Structure formats: C-alpha cells, structure tokens
Short mmCIF file of C-alpha atoms in Angstrom, two decimals:
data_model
loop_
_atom_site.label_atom_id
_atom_site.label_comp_id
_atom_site.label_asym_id
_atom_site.label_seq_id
_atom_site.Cartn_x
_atom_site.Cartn_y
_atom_site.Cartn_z
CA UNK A 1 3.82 14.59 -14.32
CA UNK A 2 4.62 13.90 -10.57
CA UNK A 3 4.83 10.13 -9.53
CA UNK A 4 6.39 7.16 -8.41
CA UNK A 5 8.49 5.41 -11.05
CA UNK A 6 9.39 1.30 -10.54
CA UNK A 7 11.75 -0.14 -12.89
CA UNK A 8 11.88 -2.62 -14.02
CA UNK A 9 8.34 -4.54 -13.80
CA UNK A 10 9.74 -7.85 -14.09
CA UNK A 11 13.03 -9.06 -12.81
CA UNK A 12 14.38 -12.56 -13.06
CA UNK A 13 16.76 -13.43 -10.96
CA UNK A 14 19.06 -16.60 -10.30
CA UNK A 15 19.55 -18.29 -7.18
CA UNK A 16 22.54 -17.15 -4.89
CA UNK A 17 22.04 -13.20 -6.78
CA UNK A 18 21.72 -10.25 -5.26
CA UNK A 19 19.06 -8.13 -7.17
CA UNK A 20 18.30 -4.23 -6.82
CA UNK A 21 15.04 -2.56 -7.56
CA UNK A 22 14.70 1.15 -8.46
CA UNK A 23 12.24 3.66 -6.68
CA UNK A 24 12.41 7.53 -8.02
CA UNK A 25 9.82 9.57 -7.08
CA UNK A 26 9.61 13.39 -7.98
CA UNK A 27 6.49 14.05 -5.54
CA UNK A 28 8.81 15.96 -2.95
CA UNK A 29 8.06 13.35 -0.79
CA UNK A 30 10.01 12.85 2.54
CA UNK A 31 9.30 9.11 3.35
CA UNK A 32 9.62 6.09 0.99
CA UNK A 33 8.75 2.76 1.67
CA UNK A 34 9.13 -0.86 0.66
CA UNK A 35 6.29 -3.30 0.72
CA UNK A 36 5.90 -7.02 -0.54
CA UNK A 37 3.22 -8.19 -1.48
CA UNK A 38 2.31 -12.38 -1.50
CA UNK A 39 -0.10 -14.10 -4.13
CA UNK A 40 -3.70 -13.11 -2.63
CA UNK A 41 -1.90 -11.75 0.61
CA UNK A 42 -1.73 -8.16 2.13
CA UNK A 43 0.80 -5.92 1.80
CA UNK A 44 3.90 -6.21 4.28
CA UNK A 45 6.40 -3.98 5.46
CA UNK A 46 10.31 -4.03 4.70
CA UNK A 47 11.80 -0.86 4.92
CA UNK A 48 10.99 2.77 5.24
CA UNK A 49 12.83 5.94 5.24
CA UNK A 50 11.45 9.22 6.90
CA UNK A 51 14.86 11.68 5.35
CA UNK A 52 17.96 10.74 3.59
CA UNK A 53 20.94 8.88 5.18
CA UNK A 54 18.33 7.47 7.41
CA UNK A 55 15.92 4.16 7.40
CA UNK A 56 14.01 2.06 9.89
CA UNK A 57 13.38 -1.80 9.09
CA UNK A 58 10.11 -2.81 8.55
CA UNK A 59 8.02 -6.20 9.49
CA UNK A 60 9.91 -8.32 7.24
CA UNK A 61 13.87 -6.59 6.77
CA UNK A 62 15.68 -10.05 6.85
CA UNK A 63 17.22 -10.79 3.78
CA UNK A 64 16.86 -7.18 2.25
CA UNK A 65 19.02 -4.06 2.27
CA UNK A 66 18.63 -0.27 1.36
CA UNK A 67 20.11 2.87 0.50
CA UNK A 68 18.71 6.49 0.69
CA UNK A 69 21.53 8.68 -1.11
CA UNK A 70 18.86 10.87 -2.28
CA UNK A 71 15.80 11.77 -1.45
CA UNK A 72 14.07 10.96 -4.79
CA UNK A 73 15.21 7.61 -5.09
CA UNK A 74 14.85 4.49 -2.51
CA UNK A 75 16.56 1.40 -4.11
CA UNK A 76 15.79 -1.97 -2.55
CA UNK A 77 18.72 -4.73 -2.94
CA UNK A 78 16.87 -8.40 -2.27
CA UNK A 79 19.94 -10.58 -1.35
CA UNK A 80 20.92 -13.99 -1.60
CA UNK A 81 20.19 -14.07 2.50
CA UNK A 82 16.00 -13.75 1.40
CA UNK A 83 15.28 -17.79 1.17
CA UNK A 84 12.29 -16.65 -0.63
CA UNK A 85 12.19 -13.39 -2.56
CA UNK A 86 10.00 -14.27 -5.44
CA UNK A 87 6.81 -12.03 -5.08
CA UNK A 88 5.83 -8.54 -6.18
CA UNK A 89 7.39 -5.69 -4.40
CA UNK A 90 6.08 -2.11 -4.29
CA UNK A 91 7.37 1.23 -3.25
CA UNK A 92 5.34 4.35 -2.23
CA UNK A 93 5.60 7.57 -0.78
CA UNK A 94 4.61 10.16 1.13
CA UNK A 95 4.77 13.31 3.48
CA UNK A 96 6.30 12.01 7.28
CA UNK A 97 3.55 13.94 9.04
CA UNK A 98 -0.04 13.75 9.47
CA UNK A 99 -2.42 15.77 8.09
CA UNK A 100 -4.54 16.66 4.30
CA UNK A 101 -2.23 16.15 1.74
CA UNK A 102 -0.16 13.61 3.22
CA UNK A 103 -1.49 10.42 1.37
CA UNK A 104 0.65 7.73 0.23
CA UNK A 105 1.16 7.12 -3.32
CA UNK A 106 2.37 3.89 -5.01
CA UNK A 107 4.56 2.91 -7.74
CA UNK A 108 3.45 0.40 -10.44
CA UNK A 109 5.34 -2.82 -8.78
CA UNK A 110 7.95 -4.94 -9.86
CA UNK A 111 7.74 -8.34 -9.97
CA UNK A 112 10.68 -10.84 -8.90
CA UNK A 113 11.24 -14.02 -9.77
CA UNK A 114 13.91 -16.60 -9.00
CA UNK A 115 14.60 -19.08 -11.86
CA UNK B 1 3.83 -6.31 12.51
CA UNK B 2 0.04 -4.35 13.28
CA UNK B 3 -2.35 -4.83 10.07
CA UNK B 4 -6.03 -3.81 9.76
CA UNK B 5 -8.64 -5.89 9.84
CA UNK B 6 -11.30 -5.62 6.58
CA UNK B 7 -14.16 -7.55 5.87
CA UNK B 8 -15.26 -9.63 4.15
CA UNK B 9 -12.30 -10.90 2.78
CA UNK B 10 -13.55 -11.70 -0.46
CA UNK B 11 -16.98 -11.30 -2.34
CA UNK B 12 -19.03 -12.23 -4.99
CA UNK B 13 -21.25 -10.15 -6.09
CA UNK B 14 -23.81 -9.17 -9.50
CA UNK B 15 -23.04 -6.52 -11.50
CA UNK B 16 -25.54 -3.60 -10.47
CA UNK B 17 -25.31 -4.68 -7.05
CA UNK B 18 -24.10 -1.97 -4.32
CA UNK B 19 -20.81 -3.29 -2.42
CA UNK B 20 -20.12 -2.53 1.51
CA UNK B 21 -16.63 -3.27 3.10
CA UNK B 22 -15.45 -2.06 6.37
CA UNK B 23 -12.12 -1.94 8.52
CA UNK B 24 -11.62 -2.21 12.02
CA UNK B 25 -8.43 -1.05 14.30
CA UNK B 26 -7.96 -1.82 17.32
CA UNK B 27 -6.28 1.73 17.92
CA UNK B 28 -7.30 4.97 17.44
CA UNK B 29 -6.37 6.46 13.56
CA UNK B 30 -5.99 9.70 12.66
CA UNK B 31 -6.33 9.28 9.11
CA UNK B 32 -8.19 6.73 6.90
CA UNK B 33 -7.22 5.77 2.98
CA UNK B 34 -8.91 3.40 0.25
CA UNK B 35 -6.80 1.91 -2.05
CA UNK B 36 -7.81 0.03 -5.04
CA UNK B 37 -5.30 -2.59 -6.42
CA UNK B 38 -5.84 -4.06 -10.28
CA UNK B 39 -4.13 -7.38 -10.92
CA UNK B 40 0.05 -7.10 -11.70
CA UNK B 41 -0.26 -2.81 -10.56
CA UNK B 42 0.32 -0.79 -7.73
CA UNK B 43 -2.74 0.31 -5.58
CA UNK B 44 -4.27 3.72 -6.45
CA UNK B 45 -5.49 6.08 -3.95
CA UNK B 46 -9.19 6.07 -4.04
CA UNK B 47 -10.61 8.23 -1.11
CA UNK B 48 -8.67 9.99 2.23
CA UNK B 49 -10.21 10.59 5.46
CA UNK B 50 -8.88 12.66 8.01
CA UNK B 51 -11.79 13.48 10.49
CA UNK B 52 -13.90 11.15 12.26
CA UNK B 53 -17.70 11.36 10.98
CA UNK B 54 -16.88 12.71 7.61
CA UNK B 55 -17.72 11.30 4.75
CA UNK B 56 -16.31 11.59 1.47
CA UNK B 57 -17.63 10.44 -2.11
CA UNK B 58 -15.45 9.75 -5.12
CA UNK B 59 -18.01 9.01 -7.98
CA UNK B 60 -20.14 5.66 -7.09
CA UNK B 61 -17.52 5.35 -4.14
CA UNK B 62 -18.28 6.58 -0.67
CA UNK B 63 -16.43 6.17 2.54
CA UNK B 64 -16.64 7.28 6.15
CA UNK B 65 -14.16 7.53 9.00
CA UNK B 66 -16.14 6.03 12.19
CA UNK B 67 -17.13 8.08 15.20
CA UNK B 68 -14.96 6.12 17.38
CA UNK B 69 -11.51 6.67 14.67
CA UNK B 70 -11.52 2.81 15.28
CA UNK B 71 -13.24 2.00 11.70
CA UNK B 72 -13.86 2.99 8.58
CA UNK B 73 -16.25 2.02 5.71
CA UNK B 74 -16.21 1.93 1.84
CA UNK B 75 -19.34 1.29 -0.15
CA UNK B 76 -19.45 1.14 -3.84
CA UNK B 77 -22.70 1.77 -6.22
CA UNK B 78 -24.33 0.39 -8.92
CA UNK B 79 -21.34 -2.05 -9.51
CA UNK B 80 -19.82 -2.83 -12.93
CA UNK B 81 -17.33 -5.13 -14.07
CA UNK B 82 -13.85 -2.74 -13.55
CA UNK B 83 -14.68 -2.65 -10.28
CA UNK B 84 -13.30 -5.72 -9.67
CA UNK B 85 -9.70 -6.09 -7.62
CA UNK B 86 -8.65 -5.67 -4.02
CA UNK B 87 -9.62 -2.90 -2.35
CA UNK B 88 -6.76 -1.81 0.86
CA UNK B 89 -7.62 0.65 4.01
CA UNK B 90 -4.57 1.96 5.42
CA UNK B 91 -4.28 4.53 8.38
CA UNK B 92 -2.17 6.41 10.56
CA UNK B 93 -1.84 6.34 14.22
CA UNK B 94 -1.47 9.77 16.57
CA UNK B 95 2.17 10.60 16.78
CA UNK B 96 3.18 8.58 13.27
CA UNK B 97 3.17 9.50 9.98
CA UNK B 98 3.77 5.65 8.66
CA UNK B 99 0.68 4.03 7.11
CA UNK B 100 -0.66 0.59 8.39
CA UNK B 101 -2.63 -1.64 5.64
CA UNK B 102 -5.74 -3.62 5.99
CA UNK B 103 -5.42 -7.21 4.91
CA UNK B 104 -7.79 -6.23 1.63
CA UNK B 105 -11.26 -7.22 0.40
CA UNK B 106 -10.96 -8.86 -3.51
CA UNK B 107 -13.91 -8.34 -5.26
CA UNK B 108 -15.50 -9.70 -7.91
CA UNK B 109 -18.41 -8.91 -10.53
CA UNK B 110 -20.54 -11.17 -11.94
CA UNK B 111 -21.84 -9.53 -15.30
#
C-alpha cells in the first residue's frame, strides 16, 4: 500500500540531544514537508523540499535541520539549538505542482518529548 | 508565516445536528483541501477542490470552493459522535505548489 510512514510515534529525548525523525514515503511524491504541531494549535511550517539535494526553510527552521538524500525519505534532526522541541511533528507529501491529483498526504505523527 | 483563517474555532454541538465551518484567504487559491485530524494521528484528506463554484460531497461531508477562490466551506450532516476532532483547510496559491493550513475548527459531539 502507498503512504507516508513516521517512525517512531513517540520519542523521548534528553535535554542537550539531538534527535532525528524518519519520513519514507513510497507515493512518488516530489515534495516533503515538516510541520509541528502545538497542543490545540495549528499546524506550522519547518521545512520543505520540492527535489532531492534541495530544501527551503519553513516558518519555524531555527533549531531544526534536514537532509533529502533520497527522494523517499525526508528525515528531520530537532537539535539541542530548539529551546523547546517537545510537541508532535508531522511529515506529508505531495506532487510540487498544482493541479487534480496533487493533494497532500500525511504521515501518522511522532510525538517528542524532552525528559 | 501566511495561515488561513477558519471559523468558528471550536464548537459544540448535538449529535444529529448538521455542522458548517468556513475558511477565508485573503489571496486568491487555486486549490482547496479538508483535512480531518483524530487526537495523537496525522490529518486525513477528506475532500479536494480545485475549481471555484464546485462542490464536492464525500458521504455526509460537503464542501465548496467560493466564487471569489477567497473561501471555502465544509458542512457535515446528521452528526455522530466520530465526527469529532479538528477539521484543517489548506490551499495553494497561483504559481506554488506548497500548501498553506487554516488554523482548524475542533469539534465536538454531544451524544
């Protein structure tokens, strides 16, 4: 089946750690993107990628770094520089152009939390 | 960064009850989507838009892309309890292919 895959769904991390979450999708998808999301708050840009070898920072980069080796897989790294990374982070995909068929589709999250 | 505005922001409502929501731009979009989000998961794609005036049902779901590309709506029918969550728009601007997101409407169903 064709989808987004998040792993792993919760993360714990310690203060001063950097942390990286997995994104594979097998949709074909050109662009993947990074979003946090806040108890009862929106959804909020970090980074996105339109090919591989190639990303744009989102609304909220600071404190967050990524890689796109491949073009089913978008890893986010939440460093130690992110004063205050706990929240739930999702990835999703999509075609980079307009038109039918060009939706974006979400993984299933994974939630962070600094202990 | 540039986010949708929805309304309401939150609702209470009875089950059985039909649900309206609505999302306002202050550009013009090309393309409108409803999301629904269920507590701890990743929003699921409920209905796309991608021409102003249509409208588009999904079950007890409908939505519309407004005349004017600036808005679109989302009603729901008959509710029942699973309906409840937070329902995003999201859209895409002439020239982009990166989606903006509403700010979300939670709902909630009084049985």
């Amino acid at each position: 089946d064709g989808g987004i895959t998040q792993s792993p769904k919760y993360l714990f991390r310690k203060e001063g750690q950097n942390v990286t979450l997995s994104c594979e999708q097998n949709l074909n998808h050109d662009a993947m993107y990074w979003y946090r999301q806040d108890p009862g708050q929106g959804l909020r840009l970090i980074y996105y990628s339109q090919i591989v070898n190639d990303f744009q920072k989102g609304d909220i980069a600071e404190g967050y770094s990524v890689s796109r080796e491949k073009k089913e897989s978008f890893p986010l790294t939440v460093t130690s520089a992110q004063k205050n990374p706990t929240a739930f982070y999702l990835c999703a995909s999509s075609y980079s152009r307009q038109g039918r068929g060009t939706e974006a589709f979400f993984g299933q999250g994974t939630r962070l939390t600094v202990v | 960064g540039q986010q949708l505005n929805q309304s309401p922001q939150s609702m209470f409502i009875q089950e059985g009850e039909d649900v309206s929501m609505n999302c306002t731009s202050s550009s013009i979009f090309n393309t409108w989507l409803w999301y629904k989000q269920d507590p701890g998961e990743g929003p699921v794609l409920l209905i796309a838009l991608y021409k102003a005036g249509e409208l588009t049902s999904n079950g007890r779901l409908t939505a519309q892309f407004g005349i004017t590309r600036k808005d679109s709506f989302l009603n729901i029918s008959a509710s029942i309890p699973s309906d409840v969550g937070i329902y995003f728009c999201a859209g895409t601007t002439s020239g982009t292919y990166k989606y903006i997101f509403g700010t979300g409407t939670r709902l909630k169903v009084l049985a």
